[in-house]
């Protein structure tokens, strides 16, 4: 088995009301698990083994199709759980705070651009804070795609597939994205990725 469903790095009821235990039962327990199960089937069919997830993302991106979609979704979801924290949101600290001020002008401007990026992703996908070419940037990706495969360093991500927010926010994707920045985003994870 190359892919393993990670434990959530927090209690599944600890992000409510911003993200409910019901959402995690479906999103982590069913959606993410399905990508892991299917991804392992397709990796076995393709004769690909390996446990380094970033390497598997790079390798399967060259192949594409259902194989990449399942491996990419496993990577994206694992990154998303780590991008959330019961103590998240609010003003960042450390290097990421200074870099946001330098590259976006202010936390408010960063938030506005992040929400706009997630809202403008048509259909299913993701909105990311990345470091690319030495600058912080907001990038969106469709379906299972990730900026990792085009040379950026992902810092945090928010899932904008409807399954990420429909139980808690119904169709209000803009409110979900604002709540992510205000209440959930894990700045410690962003700082750790920035420093890596
Ligand atoms: Mn999802």
Coordinates of N, CA, C and O and ligand atoms in Angstrom, one line a residue:
X1 N 0.8 -1.2 0.0 CA 0.0 0.0 0.0 C 0.9 1.2 0.0 O 1.7 1.4 0.9
X2 N 0.7 2.1 -1.0 CA 1.5 3.3 -1.1 C 0.9 4.5 -0.4 O 1.5 5.3 0.2
X3 N -0.5 4.5 -0.3 CA -1.2 5.6 0.3 C -1.9 5.2 1.6 O -2.4 4.1 1.6
X4 N -1.9 6.0 2.5 CA -2.5 5.7 3.8 C -3.4 6.9 4.2 O -2.9 8.1 4.2
X5 N -4.6 6.7 4.7 CA -5.4 7.7 5.2 C -4.9 8.2 6.5 O -4.8 7.5 7.4
X6 N -4.5 9.5 6.6 CA -3.9 10.0 7.8 C -5.0 10.3 8.8 O -6.2 10.6 8.5
X7 N -4.7 10.1 10.1 CA -5.6 10.6 11.2 C -5.7 12.1 11.0 O -4.7 12.8 10.7
X8 N -6.9 12.6 11.4 CA -7.0 14.1 11.4 C -6.1 14.6 12.6 O -6.0 14.0 13.6
X9 N -5.4 15.8 12.4 CA -4.5 16.3 13.4 C -5.2 17.1 14.5 O -4.6 17.9 15.1
X10 N -6.5 16.8 14.7 CA -7.3 17.5 15.7 C -8.6 16.7 15.9 O -8.9 15.8 15.0
X11 N -9.3 16.9 17.0 CA -10.6 16.2 17.2 C -11.6 16.7 16.1 O -11.7 17.8 15.8
X12 N -12.4 15.7 15.6 CA -13.3 16.1 14.5 C -14.4 17.1 14.8 O -14.9 17.7 14.0
X13 N -14.6 17.2 16.2 CA -15.6 18.2 16.6 C -15.0 19.5 17.0 O -15.7 20.4 17.5
X14 N -13.7 19.7 16.9 CA -13.0 20.8 17.5 C -13.0 22.1 16.6 O -12.6 23.1 17.0
X15 N -13.5 21.9 15.4 CA -13.5 23.1 14.4 C -14.9 23.6 14.3 O -15.1 24.6 13.5
X16 N -15.9 23.0 14.9 CA -17.3 23.5 14.9 C -17.4 24.9 15.6 O -16.6 25.1 16.5
X17 N -18.3 25.8 15.1 CA -19.3 25.6 14.0 C -18.7 25.9 12.6 O -19.5 25.8 11.7
X18 N -17.4 26.2 12.5 CA -16.9 26.6 11.2 C -16.8 25.4 10.3 O -16.9 25.5 9.1
X19 N -16.5 24.2 10.9 CA -16.4 23.0 10.1 C -16.8 21.9 11.1 O -16.2 21.7 12.1
X20 N -17.9 21.2 10.7 CA -18.6 20.3 11.7 C -18.1 18.9 11.7 O -17.4 18.5 10.7
X21 N -18.3 18.2 12.8 CA -18.0 16.8 12.8 C -18.6 16.0 11.7 O -18.0 15.1 11.1
X22 N -19.9 16.4 11.3 CA -20.5 15.7 10.2 C -19.7 15.9 8.9 O -19.6 15.0 8.1
X23 N -19.2 17.1 8.7 CA -18.4 17.3 7.5 C -17.2 16.4 7.5 O -16.9 15.8 6.5
X24 N -16.5 16.3 8.6 CA -15.3 15.4 8.7 C -15.7 13.9 8.5 O -14.9 13.2 7.9
X25 N -16.9 13.5 9.0 CA -17.3 12.1 8.8 C -17.4 11.8 7.3 O -16.9 10.7 6.9
X26 N -17.9 12.7 6.5 CA -18.0 12.5 5.1 C -16.7 12.9 4.3 O -16.2 12.1 3.5
X27 N -16.1 14.0 4.7 CA -15.0 14.5 3.9 C -13.8 13.7 4.1 O -13.1 13.4 3.1
X28 N -13.5 13.4 5.3 CA -12.3 12.6 5.7 C -12.6 11.1 5.6 O -11.9 10.4 5.0
X29 N -13.7 10.7 6.2 CA -14.0 9.3 6.4 C -14.5 8.7 5.1 O -14.2 7.4 4.9
X30 N -15.1 9.4 4.2 CA -15.6 8.8 3.0 C -14.9 9.3 1.7 O -14.4 8.6 1.0
X31 N -14.9 10.7 1.5 CA -14.3 11.2 0.3 C -12.8 10.9 0.3 O -12.3 10.3 -0.7
X32 N -12.1 11.4 1.3 CA -10.6 11.2 1.3 C -10.3 9.7 1.3 O -9.4 9.2 0.5
X33 N -11.0 8.9 2.1 CA -10.7 7.5 2.1 C -10.9 6.8 0.7 O -10.2 5.9 0.4
X34 N -11.9 7.3 0.0 CA -12.2 6.7 -1.3 C -11.0 7.0 -2.3 O -10.6 6.1 -3.1
X35 N -10.4 8.2 -2.2 CA -9.2 8.5 -3.0 C -8.0 7.5 -2.6 O -7.3 7.1 -3.5
X36 N -7.9 7.3 -1.3 CA -6.8 6.4 -0.9 C -7.0 5.0 -1.4 O -6.1 4.3 -2.0
X37 N -8.2 4.4 -1.3 CA -8.5 3.1 -1.7 C -8.3 3.0 -3.2 O -7.6 2.0 -3.7
X38 N -8.9 3.9 -4.0 CA -8.8 3.8 -5.4 C -7.4 4.1 -5.9 O -6.9 3.4 -6.8
X39 N -6.8 5.0 -5.3 CA -5.4 5.4 -5.6 C -4.5 4.1 -5.5 O -3.6 3.9 -6.3
X40 N -4.6 3.4 -4.4 CA -3.8 2.2 -4.2 C -4.1 1.1 -5.2 O -3.2 0.5 -5.7
X41 N -5.4 1.0 -5.6 CA -5.7 0.0 -6.7 C -5.0 0.4 -8.0 O -4.4 -0.4 -8.7
X42 N -5.1 1.7 -8.3 CA -4.5 2.2 -9.6 C -3.0 2.2 -9.6 O -2.4 1.9 -10.6
X43 N -2.4 2.5 -8.4 CA -0.9 2.4 -8.3 C -0.5 0.9 -8.5 O 0.5 0.7 -9.2
X44 N -1.2 0.0 -7.9 CA -0.9 -1.4 -8.0 C -1.0 -1.8 -9.5 O -0.1 -2.5 -10.1
X45 N -2.1 -1.4 -10.2 CA -2.3 -1.8 -11.6 C -1.2 -1.2 -12.4 O -0.8 -1.9 -13.4
X46 N -0.7 0.0 -12.1 CA 0.4 0.6 -12.9 C 1.8 0.1 -12.5 O 2.7 0.5 -13.1
X47 N 1.8 -0.7 -11.5 CA 3.1 -1.2 -11.0 C 4.0 -0.2 -10.4 O 5.2 -0.3 -10.4
X48 N 3.4 0.8 -9.8 CA 4.1 1.9 -9.1 C 4.1 1.7 -7.6 O 3.0 1.5 -7.1
X49 N 5.3 1.7 -7.0 CA 5.3 1.6 -5.6 C 6.1 2.8 -5.1 O 6.8 3.5 -5.8
X50 N 5.9 3.1 -3.8 CA 6.6 4.2 -3.2 C 5.8 4.8 -2.1 O 4.6 4.7 -2.1
X51 N 6.5 5.4 -1.1 CA 5.8 5.9 0.0 C 6.0 7.4 0.1 O 5.4 8.1 1.0
X52 N 6.9 8.0 -0.7 CA 7.1 9.5 -0.6 C 6.0 10.1 -1.4 O 6.0 10.0 -2.7
X53 N 5.1 10.8 -0.7 CA 3.9 11.2 -1.4 C 4.2 12.3 -2.4 O 3.6 12.3 -3.5
X54 N 5.1 13.3 -2.1 CA 5.3 14.3 -3.1 C 5.9 13.7 -4.4 O 5.6 14.1 -5.5
X55 N 6.8 12.7 -4.2 CA 7.4 12.0 -5.4 C 6.3 11.3 -6.2 O 6.3 11.3 -7.4
X56 N 5.3 10.7 -5.5 CA 4.2 10.0 -6.2 C 3.4 11.0 -7.0 O 2.9 10.7 -8.0
X57 N 3.2 12.2 -6.4 CA 2.4 13.2 -7.1 C 3.1 13.6 -8.4 O 2.5 13.6 -9.5
X58 N 4.4 13.8 -8.3 CA 5.2 14.2 -9.5 C 5.2 13.1 -10.5 O 5.0 13.3 -11.7
X59 N 5.3 11.8 -10.1 CA 5.4 10.7 -11.0 C 4.0 10.5 -11.7 O 4.0 10.2 -12.9
X60 N 3.0 10.5 -10.9 CA 1.6 10.2 -11.5 C 1.1 11.4 -12.3 O 0.3 11.2 -13.2
X61 N 1.6 12.6 -12.0 CA 1.2 13.8 -12.8 C 1.6 13.6 -14.3 O 1.0 14.1 -15.2
X62 N 2.7 12.9 -14.5 CA 3.2 12.7 -15.9 C 2.3 11.7 -16.6 O 2.3 11.6 -17.8
X63 N 1.5 10.9 -15.8 CA 0.7 9.9 -16.4 C -0.8 10.4 -16.6 O -1.4 10.2 -17.6
X64 N -1.2 11.2 -15.6 CA -2.5 11.8 -15.6 C -3.6 10.8 -15.4 O -3.5 9.8 -14.8
X65 N -4.8 11.2 -15.8 CA -6.0 10.3 -15.7 C -6.4 10.1 -14.3 O -6.1 10.8 -13.4
X66 N -7.1 8.9 -14.1 CA -7.6 8.6 -12.8 C -6.5 8.3 -11.8 O -6.7 8.6 -10.6
X67 N -5.4 7.8 -12.3 CA -4.3 7.6 -11.3 C -3.8 8.9 -10.7 O -3.8 9.0 -9.4
X68 N -3.6 9.9 -11.5 CA -3.2 11.2 -10.9 C -4.3 11.8 -10.1 O -4.1 12.4 -9.0
X69 N -5.5 11.7 -10.6 CA -6.6 12.3 -9.8 C -6.7 11.8 -8.4 O -7.0 12.5 -7.5
X70 N -6.6 10.5 -8.2 CA -6.7 9.9 -6.9 C -5.5 10.2 -6.0 O -5.6 10.5 -4.8
X71 N -4.3 10.1 -6.6 CA -3.1 10.4 -5.8 C -3.0 11.9 -5.5 O -2.7 12.3 -4.4
X72 N -3.4 12.7 -6.5 CA -3.4 14.2 -6.2 C -4.4 14.6 -5.2 O -4.1 15.4 -4.3
X73 N -5.6 14.0 -5.2 CA -6.6 14.3 -4.2 C -6.1 13.8 -2.8 O -6.4 14.4 -1.8
X74 N -5.4 12.7 -2.7 CA -4.8 12.3 -1.4 C -3.8 13.3 -0.9 O -3.9 13.7 0.3
X75 N -2.9 13.7 -1.8 CA -2.0 14.8 -1.4 C -2.7 16.0 -0.9 O -2.4 16.6 0.1
X76 N -3.6 16.5 -1.8 CA -4.3 17.8 -1.5 C -5.1 17.7 -0.2 O -5.1 18.6 0.6
X77 N -5.8 16.6 0.1 CA -6.6 16.5 1.3 C -5.7 16.4 2.5 O -6.0 17.0 3.6
X78 N -4.6 15.6 2.4 CA -3.6 15.5 3.5 C -3.1 16.9 3.9 O -3.0 17.2 5.1
X79 N -2.8 17.7 2.8 CA -2.3 19.0 3.0 C -3.3 19.9 3.6 O -3.0 20.8 4.5
X80 N -4.6 19.7 3.2 CA -5.7 20.5 3.7 C -5.9 20.3 5.2 O -6.1 21.2 6.0
X81 N -5.9 19.0 5.7 CA -6.1 18.8 7.1 C -5.1 19.5 7.9 O -5.4 20.1 9.0
X82 N -3.8 19.5 7.4 CA -2.8 20.2 8.2 C -2.9 21.7 8.1 O -2.2 22.4 8.8
X83 N -3.6 22.2 7.1 CA -3.8 23.6 6.9 C -4.9 24.2 7.9 O -5.2 25.4 7.8
X84 N -5.5 23.3 8.7 CA -6.6 23.7 9.6 C -6.1 23.5 11.0 O -5.4 22.6 11.3
X85 N -6.7 24.3 11.9 CA -6.4 24.2 13.3 C -7.5 24.7 14.2 O -8.1 25.7 13.8
X86 N -7.8 24.1 15.3 CA -8.8 24.6 16.3 C -8.4 26.0 16.8 O -9.2 26.8 17.2
X87 N -7.0 26.3 16.8 CA -6.5 27.6 17.2 C -6.1 28.4 16.0 O -5.3 29.3 16.2
X88 N -6.7 28.1 14.9 CA -6.2 28.8 13.6 C -6.9 30.1 13.4 O -7.8 30.6 14.2
X89 N -6.6 30.7 12.2 CA -7.2 32.0 11.8 C -6.6 33.1 12.5 O -5.6 33.0 13.3
X90 N -7.2 34.3 12.3 CA -6.7 35.5 12.9 C -5.4 36.0 12.3 O -5.0 35.6 11.2
X91 N -4.7 36.8 13.1 CA -3.5 37.4 12.6 C -2.3 36.3 12.6 O -2.1 35.7 13.6
X92 N -1.6 36.2 11.5 CA -0.5 35.3 11.5 C 0.7 35.9 12.3 O 0.7 37.1 12.6
X93 N 1.6 35.0 12.7 CA 2.8 35.4 13.4 C 4.0 34.9 12.6 O 3.9 34.2 11.7
X94 N 5.2 35.3 13.1 CA 6.4 34.8 12.5 C 6.7 35.3 11.1 O 6.1 36.3 10.6
X95 N 7.4 34.5 10.3 CA 7.9 34.9 9.0 C 6.7 35.1 8.1 O 6.7 36.1 7.2
X96 N 5.7 34.3 8.2 CA 4.6 34.4 7.2 C 3.9 35.7 7.4 O 3.4 36.3 6.4
X97 N 3.8 36.3 8.6 CA 3.2 37.6 8.8 C 3.9 38.7 8.0 O 3.3 39.5 7.3
X98 N 5.2 38.7 8.1 CA 6.1 39.7 7.5 C 6.0 39.5 5.9 O 5.9 40.5 5.2
X99 N 5.9 38.3 5.5 CA 5.9 38.0 4.0 C 4.5 38.4 3.4 O 4.5 38.9 2.3
X100 N 3.5 38.2 4.2 CA 2.1 38.6 3.7 C 2.1 40.1 3.6 O 1.6 40.7 2.6
X101 N 2.6 40.8 4.6 CA 2.7 42.3 4.5 C 3.5 42.7 3.3 O 3.1 43.7 2.6
X102 N 4.6 42.1 3.1 CA 5.5 42.5 2.0 C 4.9 42.2 0.7 O 5.0 43.1 -0.3
X103 N 4.3 41.1 0.5 CA 3.9 40.6 -0.8 C 2.4 41.0 -1.2 O 2.0 41.0 -2.3
X104 N 1.6 41.2 -0.1 CA 0.1 41.5 -0.4 C -0.2 42.9 0.1 O -1.3 43.5 -0.2
X105 N 0.6 43.5 0.9 CA 0.4 44.8 1.5 C -0.2 44.8 2.9 O 0.1 45.7 3.7
X106 N -1.1 43.9 3.1 CA -1.8 43.8 4.4 C -2.5 42.4 4.5 O -2.8 41.8 3.5
X107 N -2.8 42.0 5.7 CA -3.6 40.8 5.9 C -5.0 40.9 5.3 O -5.5 39.9 4.7
X108 N -5.6 42.1 5.4 CA -6.9 42.3 4.8 C -6.9 42.1 3.2 O -7.8 41.5 2.6
X109 N -5.8 42.6 2.6 CA -5.7 42.5 1.2 C -5.4 41.0 0.8 O -6.0 40.5 -0.2
X110 N -4.6 40.3 1.6 CA -4.3 38.9 1.4 C -5.7 38.1 1.4 O -6.0 37.3 0.6
X111 N -6.4 38.4 2.5 CA -7.7 37.7 2.7 C -8.6 38.0 1.5 O -9.3 37.0 1.0
X112 N -8.7 39.2 1.1 CA -9.6 39.5 -0.1 C -9.2 38.8 -1.3 O -10.0 38.2 -2.1
X113 N -7.9 38.7 -1.6 CA -7.4 38.0 -2.8 C -7.6 36.5 -2.6 O -7.9 35.8 -3.6
X114 N -7.4 35.9 -1.4 CA -7.6 34.5 -1.2 C -9.0 34.1 -1.4 O -9.3 33.1 -2.1
X115 N -10.0 34.9 -0.8 CA -11.4 34.6 -1.0 C -11.8 34.7 -2.5 O -12.5 33.9 -3.0
X116 N -11.3 35.8 -3.1 CA -11.6 36.0 -4.6 C -11.1 34.8 -5.4 O -11.8 34.4 -6.3
X117 N -9.9 34.3 -5.1 CA -9.3 33.2 -5.8 C -10.2 32.0 -5.7 O -10.5 31.3 -6.6
X118 N -10.6 31.7 -4.4 CA -11.5 30.5 -4.2 C -12.9 30.6 -4.8 O -13.4 29.6 -5.4
X119 N -13.4 31.8 -4.8 CA -14.7 32.0 -5.4 C -14.7 31.9 -6.9 O -15.6 31.4 -7.5
X120 N -13.6 32.3 -7.5 CA -13.5 32.3 -9.0 C -13.0 31.0 -9.5 O -13.0 30.9 -10.8
X121 N -12.7 30.0 -8.7 CA -12.4 28.7 -9.2 C -13.7 28.1 -9.7 O -14.5 27.7 -8.8
X122 N -13.9 28.0 -11.0 CA -15.2 27.5 -11.5 C -15.3 26.0 -11.3 O -14.4 25.3 -11.7
X123 N -16.3 25.5 -10.6 CA -16.5 24.1 -10.3 C -15.5 23.7 -9.2 O -15.2 24.5 -8.3
X124 N -15.1 22.4 -9.2 CA -14.4 21.9 -8.1 C -12.9 22.2 -8.2 O -12.3 22.3 -9.3
X125 N -12.3 22.4 -7.0 CA -10.9 22.7 -7.0 C -10.4 23.2 -5.7 O -11.0 22.9 -4.6
X126 N -9.3 23.9 -5.7 CA -8.6 24.3 -4.5 C -8.0 25.7 -4.7 O -7.8 26.2 -5.8
X127 N -7.9 26.4 -3.5 CA -7.2 27.7 -3.5 C -6.0 27.6 -2.5 O -6.2 27.1 -1.4
X128 N -4.8 28.1 -3.0 CA -3.6 27.9 -2.3 C -2.9 29.2 -2.0 O -2.9 30.1 -2.8
X129 N -2.2 29.2 -0.9 CA -1.1 30.2 -0.7 C 0.2 29.5 -0.9 O 0.4 28.4 -0.3
X130 N 0.9 30.0 -1.9 CA 2.2 29.3 -2.3 C 3.3 30.3 -2.2 O 3.1 31.6 -2.2
X131 N 4.5 29.8 -2.2 CA 5.7 30.6 -2.5 C 6.2 30.2 -3.9 O 6.5 29.0 -4.1
X132 N 6.2 31.1 -4.9 CA 6.7 30.8 -6.2 C 7.7 31.9 -6.6 O 7.4 33.1 -6.5
X133 N 8.8 31.5 -7.1 CA 9.9 32.4 -7.5 C 10.2 33.4 -6.4 O 10.4 34.6 -6.7
X134 N 10.2 33.0 -5.2 CA 10.6 33.8 -4.1 C 9.5 34.8 -3.6 O 9.8 35.6 -2.7
X135 N 8.3 34.7 -4.1 CA 7.2 35.6 -3.7 C 6.0 34.8 -3.3 O 5.7 33.7 -3.9
X136 N 5.3 35.2 -2.3 CA 4.0 34.6 -1.9 C 3.0 34.9 -3.0 O 3.0 36.1 -3.5
X137 N 2.1 34.0 -3.3 CA 1.1 34.2 -4.3 C -0.1 33.3 -4.0 O 0.0 32.3 -3.3
X138 N -1.2 33.7 -4.5 CA -2.5 32.9 -4.4 C -2.7 32.3 -5.7 O -2.6 32.9 -6.8
X139 N -2.8 31.0 -5.7 CA -3.1 30.2 -6.9 C -4.3 29.3 -6.7 O -4.5 28.8 -5.6
X140 N -5.0 29.1 -7.8 CA -6.1 28.1 -7.7 C -5.8 27.0 -8.6 O -5.0 27.1 -9.6
X141 N -6.4 25.8 -8.3 CA -6.2 24.6 -9.1 C -7.5 23.9 -9.3 O -8.4 23.9 -8.4
X142 N -7.7 23.3 -10.4 CA -8.9 22.5 -10.7 C -8.8 21.1 -10.3 O -7.7 20.5 -10.4
X143 N -9.9 20.5 -9.8 CA -10.0 19.1 -9.6 C -8.9 18.6 -8.6 O -8.9 19.0 -7.5
X144 N -8.0 17.8 -9.1 CA -7.0 17.2 -8.2 C -5.6 17.9 -8.4 O -4.6 17.5 -7.9
X145 N -5.6 19.0 -9.2 CA -4.3 19.6 -9.6 C -3.7 20.3 -8.4 O -4.4 20.8 -7.5
X146 N -2.4 20.5 -8.4 CA -1.7 21.1 -7.3 C -0.5 21.9 -7.9 O 0.1 21.5 -8.8
X147 N -0.3 23.1 -7.3 CA 0.9 23.9 -7.8 C 2.2 23.2 -7.5 O 3.2 23.7 -8.1
X148 N 2.2 22.2 -6.7 CA 3.5 21.4 -6.5 C 4.1 20.9 -7.8 O 5.3 20.9 -7.9
X149 N 3.3 20.5 -8.7 CA 3.8 19.9 -10.0 C 4.3 21.0 -10.9 O 4.9 20.6 -11.9
X150 N 4.1 22.3 -10.7 CA 4.6 23.3 -11.5 C 5.6 24.2 -10.8 O 5.9 25.3 -11.2
X151 N 6.2 23.6 -9.8 CA 7.4 24.2 -9.2 C 7.2 25.2 -8.1 O 8.1 25.9 -7.6
X152 N 5.9 25.3 -7.6 CA 5.7 26.2 -6.4 C 5.8 25.4 -5.1 O 5.8 24.2 -5.1
X153 N 6.0 26.2 -4.0 CA 6.0 25.6 -2.7 C 4.7 25.9 -2.0 O 4.4 27.0 -1.7
X154 N 3.8 24.9 -1.9 CA 2.5 25.1 -1.2 C 2.7 25.4 0.3 O 3.6 24.8 1.0
X155 N 2.0 26.4 0.8 CA 2.1 26.8 2.2 C 0.8 26.4 3.0 O 0.9 25.8 4.0
X156 N -0.4 26.8 2.5 CA -1.6 26.3 3.0 C -2.6 26.2 1.8 O -2.4 26.8 0.8
X157 N -3.7 25.4 2.1 CA -4.7 25.2 1.0 C -6.1 25.2 1.6 O -6.3 24.9 2.8
X158 N -7.1 25.6 0.8 CA -8.5 25.4 1.2 C -9.2 24.7 0.0 O -9.0 25.0 -1.1
X159 N -9.9 23.6 0.4 CA -10.7 22.8 -0.5 C -11.9 23.6 -0.9 O -12.7 24.0 0.0
X160 N -12.2 23.8 -2.2 CA -13.5 24.5 -2.6 C -14.4 23.6 -3.4 O -15.3 24.0 -4.0
X161 N -14.1 22.2 -3.3 CA -15.1 21.3 -3.8 C -16.4 21.5 -2.9 O -16.3 21.7 -1.7
X162 N -17.5 21.3 -3.5 CA -18.8 21.5 -2.6 C -18.8 20.6 -1.4 O -19.4 21.0 -0.4
X163 N -18.2 19.4 -1.5 CA -18.3 18.5 -0.4 C -17.5 19.1 0.9 O -17.7 18.6 2.0
X164 N -16.7 20.1 0.6 CA -15.9 20.7 1.7 C -16.8 21.6 2.6 O -16.5 21.8 3.8
X165 N -17.9 22.2 2.0 CA -18.6 23.2 2.7 C -20.1 23.1 2.7 O -20.8 23.8 3.4
X166 N -20.6 22.1 1.9 CA -22.1 22.2 1.7 C -22.9 21.9 3.0 O -24.0 22.5 3.2
X167 N -22.4 21.0 3.9 CA -23.2 20.7 5.1 C -23.2 21.9 6.0 O -24.2 22.1 6.8
X168 N -22.1 22.7 6.0 CA -22.0 23.8 7.0 C -22.4 25.1 6.4 O -22.9 26.0 7.1
X169 N -22.2 25.3 5.1 CA -22.5 26.6 4.5 C -23.4 26.6 3.3 O -23.6 27.6 2.7
X170 N -23.9 25.4 2.9 CA -24.7 25.2 1.7 C -24.0 25.8 0.5 O -22.8 25.5 0.3
X171 N -24.6 26.7 -0.2 CA -24.0 27.2 -1.4 C -23.1 28.4 -1.2 O -22.6 29.0 -2.1
X172 N -22.9 28.8 0.1 CA -22.2 30.1 0.4 C -20.7 29.9 0.4 O -20.0 30.0 1.5
X173 N -20.1 29.6 -0.7 CA -18.6 29.4 -0.8 C -17.9 30.7 -0.3 O -16.9 30.5 0.4
X174 N -18.3 31.9 -0.6 CA -17.5 33.1 -0.1 C -17.5 33.1 1.4 O -16.4 33.5 2.0
X175 N -18.6 32.8 2.1 CA -18.6 32.8 3.5 C -17.7 31.7 4.1 O -17.0 31.9 5.1
X176 N -17.7 30.5 3.4 CA -16.8 29.4 3.9 C -15.4 29.9 3.8 O -14.6 29.6 4.7
X177 N -15.0 30.5 2.7 CA -13.6 30.9 2.5 C -13.2 32.0 3.5 O -12.1 32.0 4.1
X178 N -14.1 32.9 3.8 CA -13.8 34.0 4.8 C -13.7 33.3 6.2 O -12.8 33.7 6.9
X179 N -14.5 32.4 6.5 CA -14.4 31.7 7.8 C -13.1 30.9 7.9 O -12.5 30.8 9.0
X180 N -12.7 30.3 6.8 CA -11.4 29.6 6.8 C -10.3 30.5 7.2 O -9.4 30.2 8.1
X181 N -10.2 31.7 6.6 CA -9.1 32.7 7.0 C -9.3 33.2 8.4 O -8.4 33.3 9.1
X182 N -10.5 33.5 8.7 CA -10.8 34.1 10.1 C -10.6 33.2 11.2 O -10.2 33.6 12.3
X183 N -11.0 31.9 11.0 CA -11.1 30.9 12.1 C -10.3 29.7 12.1 O -10.1 29.0 13.1
X184 N -9.8 29.3 10.9 CA -9.3 27.9 10.8 C -7.9 27.8 10.3 O -7.1 26.9 10.6
X185 N -7.4 28.7 9.5 CA -6.1 28.5 8.8 C -5.0 28.4 9.8 O -4.9 29.1 10.7
X186 N -4.1 27.4 9.5 CA -3.1 27.0 10.5 C -1.8 27.8 10.0 O -1.0 27.3 9.2
X187 N -1.5 28.9 10.7 CA -0.4 29.7 10.3 C 0.9 29.0 10.7 O 2.0 29.3 10.1
X188 N 0.9 28.2 11.8 CA 2.1 27.5 12.1 C 2.5 26.5 11.0 O 3.7 26.4 10.7
X189 N 1.5 25.9 10.4 CA 1.8 25.0 9.2 C 2.4 25.8 8.1 O 3.4 25.4 7.4
X190 N 1.9 27.0 7.8 CA 2.4 27.9 6.8 C 3.8 28.2 7.1 O 4.7 28.2 6.2
X191 N 4.1 28.6 8.3 CA 5.5 29.0 8.7 C 6.5 27.8 8.5 O 7.6 28.0 8.1
X192 N 6.0 26.6 8.9 CA 6.9 25.4 8.8 C 7.2 25.1 7.3 O 8.3 24.8 7.0
X193 N 6.2 25.3 6.5 CA 6.4 25.0 5.1 C 7.3 26.1 4.4 O 8.1 25.8 3.6
X194 N 7.1 27.3 4.9 CA 7.9 28.4 4.3 C 9.4 28.2 4.7 O 10.3 28.4 3.8
X195 N 9.6 27.7 5.9 CA 11.0 27.5 6.3 C 11.6 26.2 5.7 O 12.9 26.1 5.8
X196 N 10.8 25.3 5.3 CA 11.3 24.0 4.8 C 12.2 24.1 3.5 O 11.9 25.0 2.7
Ligands
LIG1 MN1 -12.3 17.5 -0.6

